[in-house]
Short mmCIF file of C-alpha atoms and ligand atoms in Angstrom, two decimals:
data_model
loop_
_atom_site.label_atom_id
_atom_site.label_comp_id
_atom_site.label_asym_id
_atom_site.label_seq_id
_atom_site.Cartn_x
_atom_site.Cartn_y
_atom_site.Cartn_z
CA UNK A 1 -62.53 -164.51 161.96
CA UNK A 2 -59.72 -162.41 160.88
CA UNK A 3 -59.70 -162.43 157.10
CA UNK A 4 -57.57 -161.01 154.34
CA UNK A 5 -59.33 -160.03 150.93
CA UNK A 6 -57.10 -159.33 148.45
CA UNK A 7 -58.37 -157.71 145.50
CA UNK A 8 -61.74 -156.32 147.74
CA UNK A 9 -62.61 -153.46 145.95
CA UNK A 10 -63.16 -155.05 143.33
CA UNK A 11 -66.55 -157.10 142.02
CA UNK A 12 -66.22 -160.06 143.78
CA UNK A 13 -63.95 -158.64 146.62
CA UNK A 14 -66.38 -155.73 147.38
CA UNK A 15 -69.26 -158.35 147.79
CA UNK A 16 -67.62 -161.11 150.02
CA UNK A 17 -66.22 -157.99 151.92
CA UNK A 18 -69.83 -156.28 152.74
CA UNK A 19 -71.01 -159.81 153.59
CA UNK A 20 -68.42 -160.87 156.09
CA UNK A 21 -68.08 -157.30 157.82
CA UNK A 22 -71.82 -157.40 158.21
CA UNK A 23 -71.31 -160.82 159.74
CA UNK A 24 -68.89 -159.44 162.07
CA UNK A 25 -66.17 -160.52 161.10
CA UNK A 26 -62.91 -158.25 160.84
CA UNK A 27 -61.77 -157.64 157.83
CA UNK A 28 -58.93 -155.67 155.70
CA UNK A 29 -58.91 -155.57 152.10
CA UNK A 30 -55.64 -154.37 149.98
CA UNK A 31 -56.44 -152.97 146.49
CA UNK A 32 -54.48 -150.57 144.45
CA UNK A 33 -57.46 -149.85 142.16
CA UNK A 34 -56.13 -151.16 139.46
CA UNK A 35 -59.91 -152.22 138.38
CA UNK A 36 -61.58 -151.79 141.92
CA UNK A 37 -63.19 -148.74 142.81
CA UNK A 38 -63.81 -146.89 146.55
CA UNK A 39 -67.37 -146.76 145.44
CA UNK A 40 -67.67 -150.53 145.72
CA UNK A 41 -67.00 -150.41 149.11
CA UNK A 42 -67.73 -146.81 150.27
CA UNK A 43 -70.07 -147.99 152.65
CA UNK A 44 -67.52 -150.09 154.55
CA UNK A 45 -65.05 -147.36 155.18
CA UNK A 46 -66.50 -146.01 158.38
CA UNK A 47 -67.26 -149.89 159.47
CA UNK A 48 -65.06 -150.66 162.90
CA UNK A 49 -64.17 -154.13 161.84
CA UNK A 50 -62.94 -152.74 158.13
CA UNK A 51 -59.72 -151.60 157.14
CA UNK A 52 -58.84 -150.43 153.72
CA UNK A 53 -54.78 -150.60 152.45
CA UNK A 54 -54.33 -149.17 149.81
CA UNK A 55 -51.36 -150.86 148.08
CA UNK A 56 -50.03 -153.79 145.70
CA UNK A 57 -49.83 -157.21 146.62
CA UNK A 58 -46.36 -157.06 144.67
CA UNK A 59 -45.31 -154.56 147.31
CA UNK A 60 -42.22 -156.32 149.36
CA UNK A 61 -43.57 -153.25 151.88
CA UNK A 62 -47.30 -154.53 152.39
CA UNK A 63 -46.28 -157.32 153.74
CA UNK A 64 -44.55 -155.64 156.67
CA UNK A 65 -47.60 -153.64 157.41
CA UNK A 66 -50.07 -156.32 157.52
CA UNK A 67 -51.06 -158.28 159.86
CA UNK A 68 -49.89 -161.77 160.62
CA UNK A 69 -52.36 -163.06 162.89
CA UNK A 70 -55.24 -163.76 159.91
CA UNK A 71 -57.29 -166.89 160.54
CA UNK A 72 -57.98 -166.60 156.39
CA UNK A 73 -56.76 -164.96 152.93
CA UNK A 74 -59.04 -164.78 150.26
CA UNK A 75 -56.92 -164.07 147.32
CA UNK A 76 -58.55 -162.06 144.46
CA UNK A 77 -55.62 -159.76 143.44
CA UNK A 78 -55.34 -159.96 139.66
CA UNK A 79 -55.20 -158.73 135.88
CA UNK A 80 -58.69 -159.86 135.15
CA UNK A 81 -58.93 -158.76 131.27
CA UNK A 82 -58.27 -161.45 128.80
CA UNK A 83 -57.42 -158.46 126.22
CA UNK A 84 -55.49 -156.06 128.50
CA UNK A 85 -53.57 -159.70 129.00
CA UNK A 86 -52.91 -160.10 125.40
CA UNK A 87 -51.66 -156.19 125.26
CA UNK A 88 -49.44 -156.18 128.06
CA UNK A 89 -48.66 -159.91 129.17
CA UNK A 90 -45.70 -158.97 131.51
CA UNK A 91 -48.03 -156.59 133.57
CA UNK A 92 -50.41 -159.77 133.73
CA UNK A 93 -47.90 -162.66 134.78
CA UNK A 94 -46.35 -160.08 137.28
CA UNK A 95 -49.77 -159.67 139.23
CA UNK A 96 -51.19 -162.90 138.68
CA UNK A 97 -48.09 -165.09 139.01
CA UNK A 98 -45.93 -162.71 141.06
CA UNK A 99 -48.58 -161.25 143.52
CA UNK A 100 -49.81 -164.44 144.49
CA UNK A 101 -46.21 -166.34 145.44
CA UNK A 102 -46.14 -163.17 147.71
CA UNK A 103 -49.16 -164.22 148.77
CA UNK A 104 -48.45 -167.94 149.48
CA UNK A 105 -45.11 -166.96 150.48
CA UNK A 106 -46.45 -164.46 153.74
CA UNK A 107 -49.29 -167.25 154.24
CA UNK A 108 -46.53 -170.29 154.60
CA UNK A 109 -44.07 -167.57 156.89
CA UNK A 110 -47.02 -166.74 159.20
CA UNK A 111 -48.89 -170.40 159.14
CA UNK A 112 -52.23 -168.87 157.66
CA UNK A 113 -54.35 -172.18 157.64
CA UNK A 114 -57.18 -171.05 155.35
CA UNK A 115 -56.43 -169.92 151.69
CA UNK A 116 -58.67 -169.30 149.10
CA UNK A 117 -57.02 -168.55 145.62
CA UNK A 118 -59.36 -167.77 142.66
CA UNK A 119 -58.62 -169.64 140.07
CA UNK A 120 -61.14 -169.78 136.91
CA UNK A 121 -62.51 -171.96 134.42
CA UNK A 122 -60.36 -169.96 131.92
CA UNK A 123 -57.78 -172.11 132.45
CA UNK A 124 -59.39 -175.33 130.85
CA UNK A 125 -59.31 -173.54 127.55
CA UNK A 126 -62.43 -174.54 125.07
CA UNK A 127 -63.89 -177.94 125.94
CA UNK A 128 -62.27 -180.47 124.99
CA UNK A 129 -65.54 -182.18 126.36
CA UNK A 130 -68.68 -181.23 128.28
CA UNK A 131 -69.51 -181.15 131.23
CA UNK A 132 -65.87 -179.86 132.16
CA UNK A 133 -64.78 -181.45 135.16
CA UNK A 134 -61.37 -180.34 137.08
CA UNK A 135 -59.52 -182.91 135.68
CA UNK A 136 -60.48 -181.17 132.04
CA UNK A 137 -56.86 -180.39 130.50
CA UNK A 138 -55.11 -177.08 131.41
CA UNK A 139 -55.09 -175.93 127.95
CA UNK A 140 -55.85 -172.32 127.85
CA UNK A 141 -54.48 -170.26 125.09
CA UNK A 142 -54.65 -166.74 125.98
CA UNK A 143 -51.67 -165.10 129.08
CA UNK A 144 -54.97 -164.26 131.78
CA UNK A 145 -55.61 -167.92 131.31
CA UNK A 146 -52.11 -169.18 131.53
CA UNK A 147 -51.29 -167.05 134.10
CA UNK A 148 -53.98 -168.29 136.31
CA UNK A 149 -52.70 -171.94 135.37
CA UNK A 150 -49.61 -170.81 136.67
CA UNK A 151 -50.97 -169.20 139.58
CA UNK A 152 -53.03 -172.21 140.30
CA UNK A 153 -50.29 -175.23 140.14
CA UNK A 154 -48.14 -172.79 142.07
CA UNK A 155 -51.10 -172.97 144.82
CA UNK A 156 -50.88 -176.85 144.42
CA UNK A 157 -47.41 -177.16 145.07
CA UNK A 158 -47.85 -174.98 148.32
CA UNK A 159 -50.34 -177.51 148.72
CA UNK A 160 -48.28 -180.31 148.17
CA UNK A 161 -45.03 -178.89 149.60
CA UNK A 162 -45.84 -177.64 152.85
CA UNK A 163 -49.51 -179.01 153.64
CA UNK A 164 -50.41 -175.05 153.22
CA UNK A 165 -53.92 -175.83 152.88
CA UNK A 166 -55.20 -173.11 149.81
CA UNK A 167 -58.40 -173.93 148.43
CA UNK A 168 -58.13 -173.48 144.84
CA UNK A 169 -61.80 -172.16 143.68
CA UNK A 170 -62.62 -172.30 139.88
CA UNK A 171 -65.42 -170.49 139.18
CA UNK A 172 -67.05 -169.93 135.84
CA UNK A 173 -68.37 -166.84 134.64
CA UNK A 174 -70.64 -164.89 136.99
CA UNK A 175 -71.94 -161.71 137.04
CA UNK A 176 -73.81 -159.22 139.15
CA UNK A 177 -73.59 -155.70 140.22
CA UNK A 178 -70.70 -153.72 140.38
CA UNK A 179 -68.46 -155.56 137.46
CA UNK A 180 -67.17 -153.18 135.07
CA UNK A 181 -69.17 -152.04 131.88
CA UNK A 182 -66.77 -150.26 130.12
CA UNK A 183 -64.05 -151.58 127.52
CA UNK A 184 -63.10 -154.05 129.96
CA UNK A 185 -65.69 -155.33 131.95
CA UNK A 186 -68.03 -158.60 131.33
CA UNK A 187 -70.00 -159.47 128.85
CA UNK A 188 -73.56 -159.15 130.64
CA UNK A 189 -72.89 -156.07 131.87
CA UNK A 190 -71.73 -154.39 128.87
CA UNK A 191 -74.36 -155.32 126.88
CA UNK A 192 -76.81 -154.27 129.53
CA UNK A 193 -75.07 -150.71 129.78
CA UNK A 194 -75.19 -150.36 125.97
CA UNK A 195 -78.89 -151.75 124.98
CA UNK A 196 -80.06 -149.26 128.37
CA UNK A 197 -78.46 -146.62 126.51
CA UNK A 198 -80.20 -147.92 123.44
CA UNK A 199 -76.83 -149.34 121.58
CA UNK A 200 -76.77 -152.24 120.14
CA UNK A 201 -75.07 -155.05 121.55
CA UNK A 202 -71.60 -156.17 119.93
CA UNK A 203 -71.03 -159.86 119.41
CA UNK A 204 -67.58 -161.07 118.82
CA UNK A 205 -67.73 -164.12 115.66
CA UNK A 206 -70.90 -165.58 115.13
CA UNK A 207 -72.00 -165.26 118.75
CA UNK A 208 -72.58 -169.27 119.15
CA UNK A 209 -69.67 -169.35 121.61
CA UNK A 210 -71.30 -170.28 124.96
CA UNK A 211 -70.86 -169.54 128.59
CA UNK A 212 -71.46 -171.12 131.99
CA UNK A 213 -72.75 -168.11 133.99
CA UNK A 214 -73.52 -167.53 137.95
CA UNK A 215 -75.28 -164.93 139.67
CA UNK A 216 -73.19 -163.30 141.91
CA UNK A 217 -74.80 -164.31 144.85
CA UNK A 218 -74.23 -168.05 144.22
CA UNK A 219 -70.36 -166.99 143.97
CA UNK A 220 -70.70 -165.95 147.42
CA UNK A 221 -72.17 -169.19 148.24
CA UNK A 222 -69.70 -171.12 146.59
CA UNK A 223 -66.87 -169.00 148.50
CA UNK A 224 -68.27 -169.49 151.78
CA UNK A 225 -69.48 -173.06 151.72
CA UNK A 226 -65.50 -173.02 151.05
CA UNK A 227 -64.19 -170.96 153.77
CA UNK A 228 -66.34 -172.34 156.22
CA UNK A 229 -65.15 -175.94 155.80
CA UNK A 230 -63.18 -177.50 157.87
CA UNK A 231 -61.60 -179.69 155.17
CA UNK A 232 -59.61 -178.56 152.01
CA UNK A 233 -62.13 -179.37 149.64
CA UNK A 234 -60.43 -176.85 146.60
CA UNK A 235 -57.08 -178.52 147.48
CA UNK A 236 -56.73 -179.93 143.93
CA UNK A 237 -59.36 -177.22 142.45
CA UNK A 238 -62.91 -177.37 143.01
CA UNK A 239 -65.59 -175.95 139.90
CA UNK A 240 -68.33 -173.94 140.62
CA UNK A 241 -70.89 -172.79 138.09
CA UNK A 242 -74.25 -173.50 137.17
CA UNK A 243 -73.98 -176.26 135.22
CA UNK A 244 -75.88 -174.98 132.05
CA UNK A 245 -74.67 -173.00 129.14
CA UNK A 246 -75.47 -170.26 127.06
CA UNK A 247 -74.58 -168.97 124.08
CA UNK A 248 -73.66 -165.04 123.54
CA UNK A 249 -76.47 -164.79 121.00
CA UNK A 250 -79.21 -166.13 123.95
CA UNK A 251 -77.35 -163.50 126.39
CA UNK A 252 -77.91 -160.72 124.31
CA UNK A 253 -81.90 -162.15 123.27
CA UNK A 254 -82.48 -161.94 127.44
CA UNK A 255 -80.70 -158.66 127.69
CA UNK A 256 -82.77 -157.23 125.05
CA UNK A 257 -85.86 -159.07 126.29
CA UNK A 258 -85.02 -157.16 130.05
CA UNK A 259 -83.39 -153.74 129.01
CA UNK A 260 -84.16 -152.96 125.73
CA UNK A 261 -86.74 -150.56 124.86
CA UNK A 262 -86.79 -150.34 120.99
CA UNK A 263 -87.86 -153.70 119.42
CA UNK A 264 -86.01 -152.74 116.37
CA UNK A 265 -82.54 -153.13 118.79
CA UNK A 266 -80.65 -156.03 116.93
CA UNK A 267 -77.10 -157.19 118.09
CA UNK A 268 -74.35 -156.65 115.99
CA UNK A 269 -71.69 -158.78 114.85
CA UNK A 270 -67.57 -158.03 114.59
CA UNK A 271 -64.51 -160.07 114.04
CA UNK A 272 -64.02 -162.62 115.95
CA UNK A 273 -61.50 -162.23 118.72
CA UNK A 274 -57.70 -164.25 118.68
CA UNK A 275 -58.01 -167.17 121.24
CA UNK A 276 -61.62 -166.47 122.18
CA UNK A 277 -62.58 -169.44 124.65
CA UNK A 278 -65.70 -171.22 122.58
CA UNK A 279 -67.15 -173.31 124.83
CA UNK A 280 -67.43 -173.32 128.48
CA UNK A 281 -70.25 -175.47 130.83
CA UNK A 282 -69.12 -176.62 134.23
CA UNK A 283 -69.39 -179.94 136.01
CA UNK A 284 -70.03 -179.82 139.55
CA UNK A 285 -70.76 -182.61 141.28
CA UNK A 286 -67.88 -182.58 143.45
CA UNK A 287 -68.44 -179.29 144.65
CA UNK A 288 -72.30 -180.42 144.97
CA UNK A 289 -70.94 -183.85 146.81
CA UNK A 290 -68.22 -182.22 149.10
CA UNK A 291 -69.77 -178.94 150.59
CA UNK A 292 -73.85 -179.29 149.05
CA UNK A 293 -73.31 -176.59 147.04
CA UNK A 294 -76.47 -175.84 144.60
CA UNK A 295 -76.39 -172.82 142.64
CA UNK A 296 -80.13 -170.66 143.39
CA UNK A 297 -79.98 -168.35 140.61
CA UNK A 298 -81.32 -169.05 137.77
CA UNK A 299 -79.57 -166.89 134.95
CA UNK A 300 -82.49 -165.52 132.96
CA UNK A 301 -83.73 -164.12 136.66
CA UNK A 302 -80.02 -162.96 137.31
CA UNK A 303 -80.32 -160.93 134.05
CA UNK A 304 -83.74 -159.45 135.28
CA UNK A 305 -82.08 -158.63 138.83
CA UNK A 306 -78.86 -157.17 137.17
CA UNK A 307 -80.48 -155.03 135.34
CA UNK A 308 -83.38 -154.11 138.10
CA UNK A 309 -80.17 -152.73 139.57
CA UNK A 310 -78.66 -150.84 137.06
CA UNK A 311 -82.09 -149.04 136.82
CA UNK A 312 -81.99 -148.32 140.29
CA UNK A 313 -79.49 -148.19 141.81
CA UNK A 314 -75.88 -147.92 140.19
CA UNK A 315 -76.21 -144.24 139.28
CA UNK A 316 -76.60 -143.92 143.08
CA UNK A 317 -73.27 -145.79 143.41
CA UNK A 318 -71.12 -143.30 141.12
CA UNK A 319 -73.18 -140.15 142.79
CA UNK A 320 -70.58 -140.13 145.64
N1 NAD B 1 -65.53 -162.19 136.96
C1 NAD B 1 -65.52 -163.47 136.60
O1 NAD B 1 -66.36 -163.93 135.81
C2 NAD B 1 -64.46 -164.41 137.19
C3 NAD B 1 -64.58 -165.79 136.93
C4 NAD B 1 -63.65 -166.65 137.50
C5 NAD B 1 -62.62 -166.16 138.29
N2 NAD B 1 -62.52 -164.81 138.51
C6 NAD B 1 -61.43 -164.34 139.39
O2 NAD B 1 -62.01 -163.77 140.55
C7 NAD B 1 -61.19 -162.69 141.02
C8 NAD B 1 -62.03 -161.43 141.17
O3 NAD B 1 -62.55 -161.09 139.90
P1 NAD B 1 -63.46 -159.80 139.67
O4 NAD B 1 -64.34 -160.09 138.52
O5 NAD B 1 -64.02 -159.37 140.96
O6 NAD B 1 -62.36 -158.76 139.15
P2 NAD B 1 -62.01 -157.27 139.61
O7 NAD B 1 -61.03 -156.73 138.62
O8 NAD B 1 -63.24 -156.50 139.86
O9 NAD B 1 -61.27 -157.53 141.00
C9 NAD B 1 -59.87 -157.70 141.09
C10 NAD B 1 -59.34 -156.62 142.02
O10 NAD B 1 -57.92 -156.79 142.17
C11 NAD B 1 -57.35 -155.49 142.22
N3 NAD B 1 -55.94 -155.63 141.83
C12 NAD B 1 -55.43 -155.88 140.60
N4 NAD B 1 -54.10 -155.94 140.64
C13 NAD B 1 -53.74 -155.74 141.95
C14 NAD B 1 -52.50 -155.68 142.62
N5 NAD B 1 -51.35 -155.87 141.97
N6 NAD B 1 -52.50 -155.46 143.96
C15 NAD B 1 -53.67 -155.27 144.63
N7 NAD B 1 -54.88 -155.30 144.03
C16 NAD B 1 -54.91 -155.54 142.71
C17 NAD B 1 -58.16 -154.66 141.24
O11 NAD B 1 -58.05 -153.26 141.46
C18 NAD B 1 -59.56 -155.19 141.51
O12 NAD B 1 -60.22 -154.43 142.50
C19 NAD B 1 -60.05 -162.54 140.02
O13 NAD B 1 -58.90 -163.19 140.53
C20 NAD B 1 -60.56 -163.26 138.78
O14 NAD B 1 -59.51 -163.80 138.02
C21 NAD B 1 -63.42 -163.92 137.98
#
């Protein structure tokens, strides 16, 4: 296949990128390292069947360079950081909204069958009940979140409108090597970069808010089992996650538990944070029921793996 990865120097993108060049496949990625990094994909650059672009999927330009005869797009592109959304919500709505009509828009000109936009559970807000199916209410409060709901019904209507045929993926949280630690990054991994360090972790509120987390390597699952379908299973939004939740307080007990090294480590709490989701826990029994999809990871062994890796390996990463 011939596949487009927007966004592939990022976490995710750098990931599904190393998988499907290593399956062959040829593929080109367009970043403008906004949060992605060369590192992440360092070891693709000398691949035959990879091609970097640098450049932004706003670009009117890119999409004169690219090319049109792509069996797939996976599109990733985005403002991923709830607070940088909050600071600078033009910036956000322009990448997340903007860059992906261009998207849709190039996709619809050069019939591109196979779509996959990634959504996220962010844009169900806090439950309103559990397990959160994908007819859960669009109610997120935040601009990331509402510009993915955006981004997401303006995938539907492609959908609708001209039988486009996106897959509309809502993941939950996941986490894995390679997502940011620093300000911005994920929870998991900043904590593990500060208790390594021997910081304390810093909890946001009272630290009961909980998450519905998947190892990276499920995500890839869940991404596949998608873009190998024949069908449009994500055409009106398809969850993935792993179906259990934790709270911040357990996530930063198992990251102790794994990385810590003084017992007398203790997490510390701050002010709560302005439209903090509180509660997130995916139902997935249609993406079990359409494509057999059955998260492998458990998380307490993804927090052992994450930070195997981190003591292993990620200096290696930044070396070059
Ligand atoms: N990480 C999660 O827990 C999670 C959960 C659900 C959904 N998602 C979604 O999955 C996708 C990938 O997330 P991630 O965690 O890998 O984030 P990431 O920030 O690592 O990846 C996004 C990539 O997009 C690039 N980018 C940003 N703006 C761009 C632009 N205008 N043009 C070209 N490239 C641009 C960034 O440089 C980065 O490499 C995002 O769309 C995110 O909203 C993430």
């Amino acid at each position: 296949m011939r596949i487009l990865i927007t966004g592939g120097a990022g976490f995710l993108g750098s990931h599904l990128s190393e998988k499907y060049v290593n399956e062959g496949h040829k593929i080109f990625v367009v970043d403008n390292l906004l949060n992605g990094n060369l590192n992440n994909i360092r070891t693709l650059l000398h691949r035959k069947n990879f091609k970097f672009i640098h450049d932004d999927v706003r670009n009117p330009e890119l999409y004169r360079k690219l090319p049109t005869d792509l069996d797939a797009i996976i599109h990733l592109a985005a403002q991923i950081h709830v607070d940088k959304s909050i600071v600078n919500p033009e910036e956000t709505f322009d990448i997340n909204v903007g860059g992906t009509m261009k998207i849709l828009e190039f996709a619809r000109m050069h019939d591109i069958g196979k779509i996959l936009f990634a959504s996220t559970s962010e844009i169900y807000g806090s439950a309103k009940y559990v397990p959160m199916n994908e007819e859960h209410p669009l109610a997120a409060e935040h601009p990331y979140g509402v510009s993915k709901i955006a981004a997401d019904r303006l995938c539907y209507t492609y959908n609708e409108t001209y039988n486009l045929g996106v897959d509309i993926v809502r993941c939950f949280n996941f986490f894995g090597p390679r997502q940011k630690d620093s300000g911005y990054g994920g929870v998991i991994a900043i904590f593990i970069n500060r208790v390594l360090q021997n910081k304390p972790p810093i909890i946001y509120g009272d630290g009961k808010q909980t998450r519905d987390y998947m190892y990276i390597a499920d995500v890839l699952e869940a991404y596949d089992k998608t873009l190998k379908s024949p069908n449009n299973p994500g055409k009106y939004g398809i969850n993935f996650g792993s179906g259990i939740e934790f709270s911040v307080n357990e996530i930063a007990e198992l990251v102790l538990k794994y990385a810590g090294s003084d017992s007398r480590l203790k997490p510390i709490h701050v002010d709560p944070r302005p439209t903090e989701v509180q509660r997130l826990f995916a139902d997935i029994s249609k993406a079990k029921n359409t494509l057999n999809f059955q998260p492998s990871v458990k998380f307490e062994r993804g927090i052992e793996l994450l930070v195997n890796w981190y003591k292993n390996y990620k200096s290696e990463l930044w070396l070059y």
